[in-house]
Amino acid sequence: MTKAVSQVEKEDFEPYILVFCCNWCSYAGADLAGVSRFQYPPNVRIIRVMCSGRVDPAFVLRALKNRADGVLISGCHIGDCHYISGNEYTRDRFERLYNIIIKQLGVNEKRVKLEWVSASEGKRFAKVITDFTSEIKELGPLRK
Amino acid sequence: MKLITEINQKDNSEQSIEDSELYLDKIYEPNLRKLLSKCYQCVRCSGVCQLSKVQSFVPSVIIQRILEGSEDKVISSGVLWDCLTCNSCLQNCPEDINFADIVRNAKYKMKNYYKQNPEQFVAHKGIYTTISEILSEPYIQPNKNLDWVPKECKISDKGDILYFVGCIPYFKFEFQEVDPIPISSLKIMCQIENRPIVVLKDEVCCGHDLYWGLGNFEAFIKLAKKNYDLFEKSSVSTIITSCAEGYRTFKVEYPKLFEDFDKKFEVKHIIEYVYEKLKQGKVELKAPDESDINIQFTYHDPCRLSRFLPKSNNLLEKLREIFNILEGLGYSFKEMTHNKENALCCGVSSWMNCNTRSKALRYSRLLEAKEAGTTLVTSCPKCIMHLSCLQKDYDDLSSIEIKDFSEFLVNLIHVIDSENNGEVKS
Ligand code: SF4
Ligand code: SF4
């Protein structure tokens, strides 16, 4: 096991990133990013869910187990949820997942993230993905 | 730049695969018929099977089918995922046929050779078993939060005595009921010992649920190796745990993998530890206050301590002796109708099969408990979680207070002589 990822490896490394987008805001935001031709790295796989509240913490853990290098959950801004309060549950659940499980698990905390992106924020979606990807690249592969 | 489709999957584990196969032989027996050959179809197992009370499940018929050569059919039907692995059948089998162990071996087959996906049987969408699987990976080094350690307790990462916390820090995600277990166990221990207790930040899961529940023996072996190395590194000689499953895994399963495990480490349950200290006259139990005198308590025997230990291990007798002392002091203890080896199952084992049928089992267990007392003491974090989960659904059962043994005892213990020096502490 190598502790520090060498520079060469880091440049070579293309992370696997899993993104959960809610149907009403973030997925539409991703669409808008595409339609408006904002570029973002192709390392992400997007899974569309009806609401960010659908994302069970087990999905995140299973992604990490099955060699995802980072997981991003994205939903409508608080107050904008299509189902009124779905994202509030996500927020609370994510907080617990983050503090109780991810932090104690020995997986770098930066690998799991929650972001709110609305349907009009195509540009922001591209930025969120670009930033997250470069962060994960910096961290190197989870499975060393 | 490489295409994303041709990501280099580095496999540094060529050698370690062979290695784990070596270990696998020690815990996996593919020939189920060999294990069953002594069965003479007395059907006692089907009479006592706890699962058979709530669904149609007949172990003796399954055994007969396997012996007749239809093993393939039995295994491909997936019926064996349902067994609770509660071991009531072994307890009553005249030929000592360990059906639960056969189920365990069959699960490995079902998963690896029949490609059955146990996901639908795992409770909580498999959060907790996935955590165990992630922890087993060599590149993961957990960083457990130690904020719960009581201020008066001295801990270190090297020493003689280790307290094995287990997965409780992760269970906090949904279950607050188990929080007090490590706190009170550690409190008991550091009142008695005058040296720091080893509590490790990077301790991993014991692997019990992967071993009995999911049939993921590879991950179990990896976890066992990790634990073995950790224990060795921190130069401990005694391992104390308050978890029934962890205790049994260390006591029975790990020595199968590592021949020198029981020579190097002495594994004790907190019950055993307290019992020894009582016998040595190091601690005594306090007489009840006015307020406690009316508390009537009963004990739920976890299967891992009652039916899963070798006959020579009389842990539950020791526990009953502690309870006897308490009774002598004025507490009232009452056994449930089914106790010790005949105790009813808490309904869920290794996070498998939490469903309406298992709820029925839990309901009948709690009814018995209600009849016997107001406080239910047990020694398995999982039993506590499963039983108190059901309480939320049934108002008539919510009056029972469910406590861990250490939580129950922490305020009843009085240290006479703490080790290595004669000063009196309370
Ligand atoms: S109790 Fe034992 S001998 Fe009797 S049918 Fe069951 S497995 Fe066979
Ligand atoms: S282990 Fe328990 S559930 Fe499984 S067959 Fe035996 S008695 Fe029935």
Coordinates of C-alpha atoms and ligand atoms in Angstrom, one line a residue:
Chain A
M1 CA 0.0 0.0 0.0
T2 CA 1.5 3.3 -1.0
K3 CA 0.7 6.1 1.4
A4 CA 1.1 9.2 -0.8
V5 CA 0.0 9.0 -4.4
S6 CA 2.8 10.0 -6.5
Q7 CA 2.5 13.0 -8.8
V8 CA 2.4 10.9 -12.0
E9 CA -0.3 8.7 -10.7
K10 CA -2.4 11.7 -9.6
E11 CA -2.3 13.1 -13.1
D12 CA -3.2 9.8 -14.6
F13 CA -6.0 9.2 -12.2
E14 CA -9.5 9.6 -13.5
P15 CA -11.9 9.3 -10.6
Y16 CA -15.2 7.6 -10.6
I17 CA -17.8 9.9 -9.2
L18 CA -21.4 9.1 -8.5
V19 CA -23.9 12.0 -8.5
F20 CA -27.5 11.7 -7.3
C21 CA -29.7 14.4 -8.8
C22 CA -33.3 15.1 -7.9
N23 CA -35.6 15.1 -10.9
W24 CA -37.0 18.6 -10.4
C25 CA -34.1 20.9 -9.6
S26 CA -30.6 19.4 -9.9
Y27 CA -31.3 17.1 -12.9
A28 CA -32.9 20.1 -14.7
G29 CA -29.9 22.1 -13.7
A30 CA -27.6 19.5 -15.2
D31 CA -29.8 19.6 -18.4
L32 CA -29.4 23.3 -18.5
A33 CA -25.7 23.0 -18.2
G34 CA -25.7 20.7 -21.2
V35 CA -28.1 22.8 -23.3
S36 CA -26.0 25.9 -22.5
R37 CA -22.8 24.1 -23.3
F38 CA -21.1 24.7 -20.0
Q39 CA -18.3 22.2 -19.8
Y40 CA -17.7 20.0 -16.8
P41 CA -15.4 16.9 -16.4
P42 CA -16.8 13.6 -17.7
N43 CA -15.9 11.7 -14.5
V44 CA -19.4 11.8 -13.1
R45 CA -22.2 9.3 -13.5
I46 CA -25.5 10.8 -12.7
I47 CA -28.4 8.9 -11.2
R48 CA -31.7 10.6 -11.4
V49 CA -33.9 10.2 -8.4
M50 CA -37.3 11.8 -7.9
C51 CA -36.2 13.6 -4.8
S52 CA -33.0 13.9 -2.9
G53 CA -34.9 12.4 0.0
R54 CA -34.9 9.1 -2.0
V55 CA -31.2 8.7 -1.5
D56 CA -30.7 6.2 1.2
P57 CA -27.5 6.5 3.2
A58 CA -26.9 2.9 2.2
F59 CA -26.6 3.9 -1.4
V60 CA -23.8 6.2 -0.6
L61 CA -22.0 3.5 1.4
R62 CA -22.6 0.9 -1.3
A63 CA -21.1 3.3 -3.9
L64 CA -18.0 3.7 -1.8
K65 CA -17.7 0.0 -1.3
N66 CA -18.1 -0.6 -5.1
R67 CA -15.2 1.6 -5.9
A68 CA -16.6 5.1 -6.4
D69 CA -14.1 7.7 -5.4
G70 CA -16.6 10.3 -4.5
V71 CA -20.3 10.6 -4.0
L72 CA -22.3 13.8 -4.5
I73 CA -25.9 14.2 -3.5
S74 CA -27.7 17.1 -5.0
G75 CA -31.3 18.5 -4.6
C76 CA -33.4 21.6 -4.6
H77 CA -32.5 24.5 -2.3
I78 CA -34.2 24.3 1.1
G79 CA -37.7 25.6 0.7
D80 CA -37.9 24.8 -3.0
C81 CA -38.5 21.0 -2.8
H82 CA -41.1 19.7 -5.2
Y83 CA -42.4 17.6 -2.4
I84 CA -42.2 20.4 0.1
S85 CA -39.9 19.0 2.7
G86 CA -38.0 16.0 1.1
N87 CA -34.7 17.8 1.0
E88 CA -35.0 18.8 4.7
Y89 CA -35.0 15.1 5.5
T90 CA -32.0 14.7 3.2
R91 CA -30.2 17.4 5.0
D92 CA -30.8 15.9 8.5
R93 CA -30.0 12.4 7.4
F94 CA -26.9 13.5 5.5
E95 CA -25.7 15.3 8.6
R96 CA -25.9 12.2 10.6
L97 CA -24.4 10.0 7.9
Y98 CA -21.5 12.5 7.7
N99 CA -20.8 12.9 11.4
I100 CA -21.5 9.5 12.6
I101 CA -20.6 7.1 9.8
I102 CA -18.3 8.8 7.3
K103 CA -16.1 10.6 9.8
Q104 CA -15.6 7.4 11.8
L105 CA -15.2 5.1 8.9
G106 CA -11.8 6.3 7.8
V107 CA -13.0 7.4 4.4
N108 CA -11.9 11.0 3.8
E109 CA -14.8 13.3 4.6
K110 CA -14.3 15.3 1.4
R111 CA -15.4 12.3 -0.7
V112 CA -19.0 12.7 0.3
K113 CA -20.8 15.9 -0.3
L114 CA -24.3 17.5 -0.3
E115 CA -25.0 20.4 -2.6
W116 CA -28.2 22.3 -3.6
V117 CA -28.6 23.2 -7.2
S118 CA -31.7 24.6 -8.7
A119 CA -33.1 24.2 -12.2
S120 CA -31.8 27.6 -13.3
E121 CA -28.3 27.1 -12.0
G122 CA -26.7 25.4 -15.0
K123 CA -23.6 27.3 -14.6
R124 CA -23.4 26.5 -10.9
F125 CA -24.0 22.8 -11.6
A126 CA -21.0 22.8 -13.9
K127 CA -18.9 24.5 -11.3
V128 CA -20.0 22.2 -8.5
I129 CA -19.0 19.2 -10.6
T130 CA -15.7 20.7 -11.7
D131 CA -14.7 21.6 -8.1
F132 CA -15.7 18.3 -6.7
T133 CA -13.9 16.4 -9.4
S134 CA -10.7 18.3 -8.8
E135 CA -11.0 17.8 -5.1
I136 CA -11.3 14.1 -5.6
K137 CA -8.4 14.1 -8.0
E138 CA -6.3 15.8 -5.4
L139 CA -7.2 13.1 -2.9
G140 CA -6.3 10.3 -5.2
P141 CA -8.1 7.0 -5.6
L142 CA -10.0 5.6 -2.6
R143 CA -8.9 2.1 -3.4
K144 CA -5.1 2.3 -3.2
Chain B
M1 CA -4.8 10.8 -20.8
K2 CA -6.5 7.4 -20.4
L3 CA -10.0 7.0 -21.4
I4 CA -12.4 6.7 -18.5
T5 CA -13.5 3.3 -19.8
E6 CA -10.0 1.9 -19.4
I7 CA -9.4 2.8 -15.8
N8 CA -6.5 0.8 -14.5
Q9 CA -7.7 -1.5 -11.8
K10 CA -4.6 -2.3 -10.0
D11 CA -4.7 -5.6 -8.3
N12 CA -2.0 -5.9 -5.7
S13 CA -3.8 -8.8 -4.1
E14 CA -2.8 -11.8 -6.3
Q15 CA -0.9 -13.2 -3.3
S16 CA -3.5 -12.3 -0.7
I17 CA -6.2 -14.2 -2.7
E18 CA -4.3 -17.4 -2.2
D19 CA -3.7 -16.4 1.3
S20 CA -7.4 -16.0 2.1
E21 CA -8.2 -19.3 0.4
L22 CA -5.9 -20.9 2.9
Y23 CA -8.0 -19.4 5.7
L24 CA -11.2 -20.1 3.9
D25 CA -10.6 -23.8 4.2
K26 CA -10.7 -23.5 7.9
I27 CA -14.1 -22.0 8.1
Y28 CA -15.9 -23.3 5.1
E29 CA -17.1 -26.8 4.5
P30 CA -18.6 -27.3 1.1
N31 CA -19.9 -30.8 1.7
L32 CA -23.2 -30.3 3.5
R33 CA -24.1 -33.9 3.4
K34 CA -21.0 -34.8 5.4
L35 CA -22.1 -32.5 8.1
L36 CA -25.6 -33.9 8.2
S37 CA -25.0 -37.6 7.8
K38 CA -25.7 -38.5 11.4
C39 CA -29.3 -37.1 11.3
Y40 CA -31.9 -39.9 11.9
Q41 CA -34.9 -37.7 11.3
C42 CA -36.3 -37.6 14.8
V43 CA -37.8 -34.2 13.8
R44 CA -37.1 -32.6 17.1
C45 CA -35.4 -29.7 15.4
S46 CA -38.6 -28.8 13.5
G47 CA -40.5 -29.0 16.8
V48 CA -38.4 -26.4 18.5
C49 CA -37.5 -24.2 15.5
Q50 CA -38.4 -20.7 16.5
L51 CA -38.9 -19.6 12.9
S52 CA -41.4 -22.4 12.4
K53 CA -43.8 -20.7 14.9
V54 CA -44.3 -17.8 12.5
Q55 CA -43.7 -19.2 9.0
S56 CA -43.5 -22.6 7.3
F57 CA -39.9 -23.7 7.8
V58 CA -39.1 -27.2 8.6
P59 CA -35.4 -27.9 9.2
S60 CA -35.7 -31.7 9.3
V61 CA -37.3 -31.7 5.9
I62 CA -34.6 -29.5 4.5
I63 CA -32.0 -31.9 6.0
Q64 CA -33.8 -34.9 4.5
R65 CA -33.9 -33.3 1.1
I66 CA -30.2 -32.5 1.2
L67 CA -29.4 -36.1 2.3
E68 CA -31.5 -37.5 -0.5
G69 CA -29.3 -35.5 -2.9
S70 CA -31.5 -32.5 -3.8
E71 CA -29.0 -30.1 -2.3
D72 CA -29.0 -28.2 -5.5
K73 CA -32.8 -27.6 -5.3
V74 CA -32.7 -26.6 -1.7
I75 CA -29.9 -24.1 -2.2
S76 CA -31.2 -22.6 -5.4
S77 CA -34.7 -22.1 -3.8
G78 CA -33.0 -19.6 -1.4
V79 CA -35.1 -20.9 1.5
L80 CA -32.1 -21.0 3.8
W81 CA -31.8 -17.2 3.9
D82 CA -34.8 -17.3 6.2
C83 CA -33.2 -19.3 9.1
L84 CA -32.6 -17.1 12.1
T85 CA -29.4 -19.0 13.0
C86 CA -30.7 -19.0 16.6
N87 CA -29.4 -22.5 17.3
S88 CA -32.5 -23.7 19.1
C89 CA -32.4 -26.8 16.9
L90 CA -28.8 -27.7 17.9
Q91 CA -29.8 -27.4 21.5
N92 CA -32.4 -30.2 21.1
C93 CA -30.7 -32.4 18.5
P94 CA -29.7 -35.8 19.9
E95 CA -27.0 -36.0 17.2
D96 CA -25.5 -32.6 17.7
I97 CA -26.2 -31.5 14.2
N98 CA -25.4 -27.9 13.9
F99 CA -28.0 -26.7 11.4
A100 CA -27.2 -23.0 11.8
D101 CA -23.7 -23.8 10.8
I102 CA -24.9 -25.6 7.8
V103 CA -27.0 -22.6 6.9
R104 CA -23.9 -20.5 7.2
N105 CA -22.0 -22.7 4.8
A106 CA -24.9 -22.8 2.4
K107 CA -25.2 -19.1 2.4
Y108 CA -21.6 -18.9 1.1
K109 CA -22.7 -21.2 -1.7
M110 CA -25.9 -19.4 -2.4
K111 CA -24.0 -16.1 -2.7
N112 CA -20.9 -17.2 -4.6
Y113 CA -22.0 -20.1 -6.8
Y114 CA -25.7 -19.5 -7.2
K115 CA -25.3 -15.8 -7.4
Q116 CA -28.3 -15.1 -5.2
N117 CA -28.4 -11.6 -3.9
P118 CA -29.2 -11.4 -0.2
E119 CA -29.9 -7.7 -0.4
Q120 CA -33.6 -8.1 0.0
F121 CA -33.2 -9.9 3.3
V122 CA -30.8 -7.4 4.9
A123 CA -32.3 -4.9 7.3
H124 CA -31.8 -1.2 7.0
K125 CA -30.9 -1.6 3.3
G126 CA -27.6 -3.1 4.5
I127 CA -26.0 0.1 5.9
Y128 CA -24.4 -1.8 8.8
T129 CA -23.2 -4.8 6.8
T130 CA -21.8 -2.4 4.2
I131 CA -19.9 -0.6 6.9
S132 CA -18.4 -3.9 7.9
E133 CA -17.5 -4.7 4.3
I134 CA -15.9 -1.3 3.8
L135 CA -14.0 -1.7 7.1
S136 CA -12.5 -5.0 5.9
E137 CA -10.7 -3.3 3.0
P138 CA -7.0 -3.0 3.6
Y139 CA -6.9 0.7 2.5
I140 CA -9.4 1.7 5.2
Q141 CA -8.3 2.8 8.6
P142 CA -11.2 3.8 10.7
N143 CA -11.0 6.9 12.9
K144 CA -13.5 6.3 15.7
N145 CA -14.6 9.2 17.8
L146 CA -13.6 8.7 21.4
D147 CA -15.5 11.6 22.9
W148 CA -17.8 9.3 24.7
V149 CA -15.0 8.1 27.0
P150 CA -15.9 9.3 30.5
K151 CA -13.6 11.9 31.8
E152 CA -12.5 9.9 34.9
C153 CA -11.3 7.0 32.7
K154 CA -7.7 6.8 31.6
I155 CA -7.3 5.2 28.2
S156 CA -4.3 4.5 26.0
D157 CA -3.4 2.8 22.8
K158 CA -1.0 0.3 24.3
G159 CA -1.3 -1.9 27.4
D160 CA -2.6 -5.1 28.9
I161 CA -6.4 -4.8 28.9
L162 CA -8.3 -3.9 25.9
Y163 CA -12.0 -2.9 25.8
F164 CA -13.4 -3.9 22.4
V165 CA -16.2 -1.4 21.6
G166 CA -17.3 -3.0 18.4
C167 CA -19.8 -1.4 16.0
I168 CA -21.7 0.6 18.6
P169 CA -20.3 3.9 17.4
Y170 CA -21.9 3.3 14.0
F171 CA -25.2 2.1 15.4
K172 CA -25.7 5.5 16.8
F173 CA -26.8 6.5 13.3
E174 CA -30.2 5.1 14.1
F175 CA -30.1 3.7 17.6
Q176 CA -29.5 5.9 20.6
E177 CA -30.4 3.0 23.0
V178 CA -27.0 1.5 22.8
D179 CA -25.0 4.6 23.6
P180 CA -24.7 3.9 27.3
I181 CA -23.2 0.4 26.8
P182 CA -19.5 1.4 26.1
I183 CA -19.7 4.2 28.6
S184 CA -20.9 2.1 31.5
S185 CA -18.6 -0.8 30.6
L186 CA -15.6 1.4 30.6
K187 CA -16.7 3.0 33.8
I188 CA -16.9 -0.3 35.5
M189 CA -13.5 -1.3 34.2
C190 CA -11.6 1.8 35.1
Q191 CA -13.1 1.9 38.6
I192 CA -11.6 -1.6 39.1
E193 CA -8.3 -1.3 37.2
N194 CA -5.7 1.2 38.2
R195 CA -4.1 1.3 34.8
P196 CA -5.2 2.8 31.6
I197 CA -7.5 0.6 29.5
V198 CA -6.7 0.2 25.8
V199 CA -9.5 1.6 23.6
L200 CA -8.5 1.8 20.0
K201 CA -9.4 4.5 17.5
D202 CA -8.8 2.2 14.5
E203 CA -10.5 -0.9 15.8
V204 CA -12.6 -2.6 13.1
C205 CA -15.7 -4.7 13.2
C206 CA -15.4 -8.3 14.4
G207 CA -17.1 -9.6 11.2
H208 CA -19.9 -11.5 12.9
D209 CA -22.6 -10.3 10.6
L210 CA -20.7 -11.0 7.4
Y211 CA -20.0 -14.5 8.7
W212 CA -23.4 -15.5 9.9
G213 CA -25.6 -13.2 7.9
L214 CA -24.3 -12.6 4.4
G215 CA -21.9 -15.5 3.9
N216 CA -19.1 -13.1 3.0
F217 CA -16.3 -15.1 4.4
E218 CA -13.6 -13.3 2.5
A219 CA -14.4 -10.0 4.2
F220 CA -14.7 -11.8 7.5
I221 CA -11.2 -13.2 7.1
K222 CA -9.9 -9.7 6.2
L223 CA -11.5 -8.2 9.3
A224 CA -10.2 -11.0 11.5
K225 CA -6.6 -10.4 10.2
K226 CA -6.9 -6.7 10.8
N227 CA -8.1 -7.2 14.3
Y228 CA -5.4 -9.7 15.0
D229 CA -2.7 -7.3 13.9
L230 CA -4.3 -4.5 15.9
F231 CA -4.4 -6.5 19.1
E232 CA -0.8 -7.6 18.6
K233 CA 0.4 -4.1 17.8
S234 CA -1.1 -2.7 21.0
S235 CA 0.4 -5.6 23.0
V236 CA -2.7 -6.6 24.8
S237 CA -3.2 -9.9 26.6
T238 CA -6.8 -9.6 27.7
I239 CA -9.7 -8.5 25.5
I240 CA -12.9 -7.5 27.3
T241 CA -16.1 -6.8 25.4
S242 CA -19.7 -6.1 26.3
C243 CA -21.0 -7.5 23.0
A244 CA -22.4 -11.0 22.8
E245 CA -21.6 -11.5 19.1
G246 CA -18.1 -10.1 19.4
Y247 CA -17.4 -12.2 22.4
R248 CA -18.4 -15.4 20.6
T249 CA -16.6 -14.5 17.4
F250 CA -13.4 -13.9 19.3
K251 CA -13.8 -16.9 21.5
V252 CA -14.9 -19.5 18.9
E253 CA -14.3 -18.3 15.4
Y254 CA -10.9 -16.5 15.6
P255 CA -9.1 -19.4 17.1
K256 CA -10.2 -21.5 14.1
L257 CA -8.4 -19.0 11.8
F258 CA -5.3 -18.3 14.0
E259 CA -4.1 -21.2 16.0
D260 CA -2.3 -19.0 18.5
F261 CA -5.2 -16.7 19.1
D262 CA -6.4 -18.1 22.4
K263 CA -2.8 -18.5 23.6
K264 CA -2.0 -14.9 22.9
F265 CA -5.2 -13.2 24.0
E266 CA -7.7 -14.0 26.7
V267 CA -11.2 -13.0 25.7
K268 CA -13.7 -12.1 28.4
H269 CA -17.2 -10.9 28.4
I270 CA -17.9 -8.1 30.8
I271 CA -20.1 -10.5 32.8
E272 CA -17.1 -12.8 33.3
Y273 CA -14.9 -9.9 34.2
V274 CA -17.3 -8.6 36.9
Y275 CA -17.8 -12.1 38.2
E276 CA -14.1 -12.7 38.6
K277 CA -13.7 -9.4 40.4
L278 CA -16.5 -10.3 42.7
K279 CA -15.0 -13.7 43.5
Q280 CA -11.6 -12.1 44.1
G281 CA -13.2 -9.7 46.6
K282 CA -12.2 -6.7 44.6
V283 CA -15.7 -5.4 44.2
E284 CA -19.0 -5.8 46.0
L285 CA -22.5 -5.0 45.1
K286 CA -24.5 -2.3 46.8
A287 CA -27.8 -2.8 48.6
P288 CA -30.7 -1.0 46.8
D289 CA -31.9 2.4 47.7
E290 CA -35.5 3.0 48.7
S291 CA -36.2 4.0 45.1
D292 CA -34.7 0.9 43.6
I293 CA -36.3 -1.7 45.9
N294 CA -39.4 -2.1 43.8
I295 CA -37.6 -2.7 40.6
Q296 CA -38.2 -6.1 39.3
F297 CA -35.8 -7.2 36.6
T298 CA -35.5 -10.1 34.3
Y299 CA -32.9 -11.3 31.9
H300 CA -33.0 -12.0 28.2
D301 CA -30.4 -14.5 27.2
P302 CA -28.8 -13.7 23.8
C303 CA -28.5 -16.7 21.6
R304 CA -24.8 -16.0 21.1
L305 CA -24.2 -16.4 24.8
S306 CA -26.7 -19.2 25.6
R307 CA -26.7 -21.6 22.7
F308 CA -23.6 -20.7 20.8
L309 CA -20.9 -21.3 23.3
P310 CA -19.1 -24.6 24.0
K311 CA -20.8 -26.4 26.9
S312 CA -17.8 -25.9 29.1
N313 CA -18.4 -22.1 29.1
N314 CA -20.7 -21.4 31.9
L315 CA -21.1 -17.7 31.4
L316 CA -24.8 -17.8 32.1
E317 CA -24.3 -19.6 35.3
K318 CA -21.9 -17.0 36.4
L319 CA -24.4 -14.3 35.5
R320 CA -27.1 -16.1 37.6
E321 CA -24.7 -16.2 40.5
I322 CA -24.3 -12.4 40.2
F323 CA -28.1 -12.1 40.2
N324 CA -28.3 -14.3 43.2
I325 CA -26.1 -12.0 45.1
L326 CA -28.3 -9.1 44.0
E327 CA -31.4 -11.0 45.2
G328 CA -29.8 -11.5 48.5
L329 CA -29.3 -7.7 48.8
G330 CA -33.0 -7.1 48.2
Y331 CA -33.4 -6.7 44.4
S332 CA -36.0 -8.9 42.9
F333 CA -35.0 -11.0 39.9
K334 CA -37.4 -13.2 38.0
E335 CA -36.7 -15.5 35.1
M336 CA -38.9 -15.4 32.0
T337 CA -40.8 -18.5 31.0
H338 CA -38.2 -19.3 28.4
N339 CA -34.7 -18.7 29.7
K340 CA -31.1 -19.8 29.3
E341 CA -30.8 -22.3 26.5
N342 CA -34.5 -22.2 25.8
A343 CA -34.7 -18.4 25.5
L344 CA -36.8 -17.0 22.7
C345 CA -35.0 -15.3 19.9
C346 CA -34.9 -11.5 19.6
G347 CA -36.2 -12.1 16.1
V348 CA -33.3 -10.7 13.9
S349 CA -29.9 -12.2 13.6
S350 CA -27.0 -10.5 11.8
W351 CA -29.2 -7.8 10.4
M352 CA -31.1 -10.5 8.3
N353 CA -34.8 -10.8 7.9
C354 CA -36.4 -7.9 9.9
N355 CA -40.0 -8.4 8.8
T356 CA -43.5 -9.0 10.2
R357 CA -42.6 -12.5 11.1
S358 CA -39.6 -11.5 13.1
K359 CA -41.7 -8.8 14.7
A360 CA -44.1 -11.5 15.9
L361 CA -41.2 -13.3 17.5
R362 CA -40.1 -10.1 19.2
Y363 CA -43.6 -9.4 20.4
S364 CA -43.9 -12.7 22.1
R365 CA -40.5 -12.2 23.7
L366 CA -41.5 -8.8 25.1
L367 CA -44.8 -10.1 26.4
E368 CA -42.9 -12.7 28.4
A369 CA -40.6 -9.9 29.6
K370 CA -43.6 -7.8 30.7
E371 CA -44.9 -10.6 32.7
A372 CA -41.6 -11.1 34.5
G373 CA -40.6 -7.6 35.4
T374 CA -40.3 -3.9 34.6
T375 CA -36.7 -3.9 33.6
L376 CA -35.3 -6.2 31.0
V377 CA -31.6 -6.7 31.2
T378 CA -29.6 -8.3 28.4
S379 CA -26.0 -8.4 27.1
C380 CA -26.3 -8.0 23.4
P381 CA -26.4 -4.6 21.7
K382 CA -28.4 -6.1 18.9
C383 CA -31.1 -7.6 21.1
I384 CA -31.4 -4.1 22.7
M385 CA -31.9 -2.4 19.4
H386 CA -34.3 -5.0 17.9
L387 CA -36.5 -5.2 21.0
S388 CA -36.6 -1.5 21.7
C389 CA -37.4 -0.9 18.0
L390 CA -40.5 -2.9 18.4
Q391 CA -41.5 -1.0 21.5
K392 CA -42.0 2.1 19.4
D393 CA -44.8 0.4 17.6
Y394 CA -46.6 -1.1 20.5
D395 CA -47.8 1.1 23.4
D396 CA -48.6 -1.8 25.6
L397 CA -44.9 -2.8 25.6
S398 CA -43.4 0.6 25.9
S399 CA -43.3 0.4 29.7
I400 CA -40.6 -2.1 29.8
E401 CA -37.2 -0.6 30.4
I402 CA -34.5 -2.4 28.3
K403 CA -31.0 -2.1 29.6
D404 CA -27.6 -3.6 29.0
F405 CA -26.0 -5.6 31.7
S406 CA -23.2 -3.1 32.2
E407 CA -25.7 -0.2 32.2
F408 CA -27.7 -2.0 34.9
L409 CA -24.7 -2.8 37.0
V410 CA -22.6 0.4 36.7
N411 CA -24.2 2.1 39.7
L412 CA -24.5 -1.0 41.8
I413 CA -20.8 -1.7 41.9
H414 CA -18.6 -0.7 44.8
V415 CA -14.9 -1.1 44.5
I416 CA -13.3 -2.4 47.6
D417 CA -9.7 -2.7 46.5
S418 CA -8.6 -1.4 43.2
E419 CA -5.8 -3.3 41.6
N420 CA -2.2 -2.7 42.4
N421 CA -2.8 -0.4 45.4
G422 CA -4.8 -0.7 48.5
E423 CA -6.7 2.6 48.6
V424 CA -10.4 2.5 48.9
K425 CA -12.4 4.1 46.1
S426 CA -16.1 4.2 45.6
Ligands
SF4_1 S1 -33.1 -33.0 15.7 FE1 -31.1 -33.6 14.8 S2 -31.3 -35.8 14.4 FE2 -33.4 -35.0 14.7 S3 -34.2 -34.5 12.7 FE3 -33.3 -32.6 13.5 S4 -31.1 -32.6 12.8 FE4 -31.9 -34.7 12.5
SF4_2 S1 -31.2 -22.1 13.8 FE1 -33.2 -21.4 14.7 S2 -34.4 -20.6 12.9 FE2 -32.7 -21.9 12.1 S3 -33.6 -23.9 11.8 FE3 -32.6 -23.9 13.8 S4 -34.2 -23.3 15.3 FE4 -34.9 -22.8 13.2

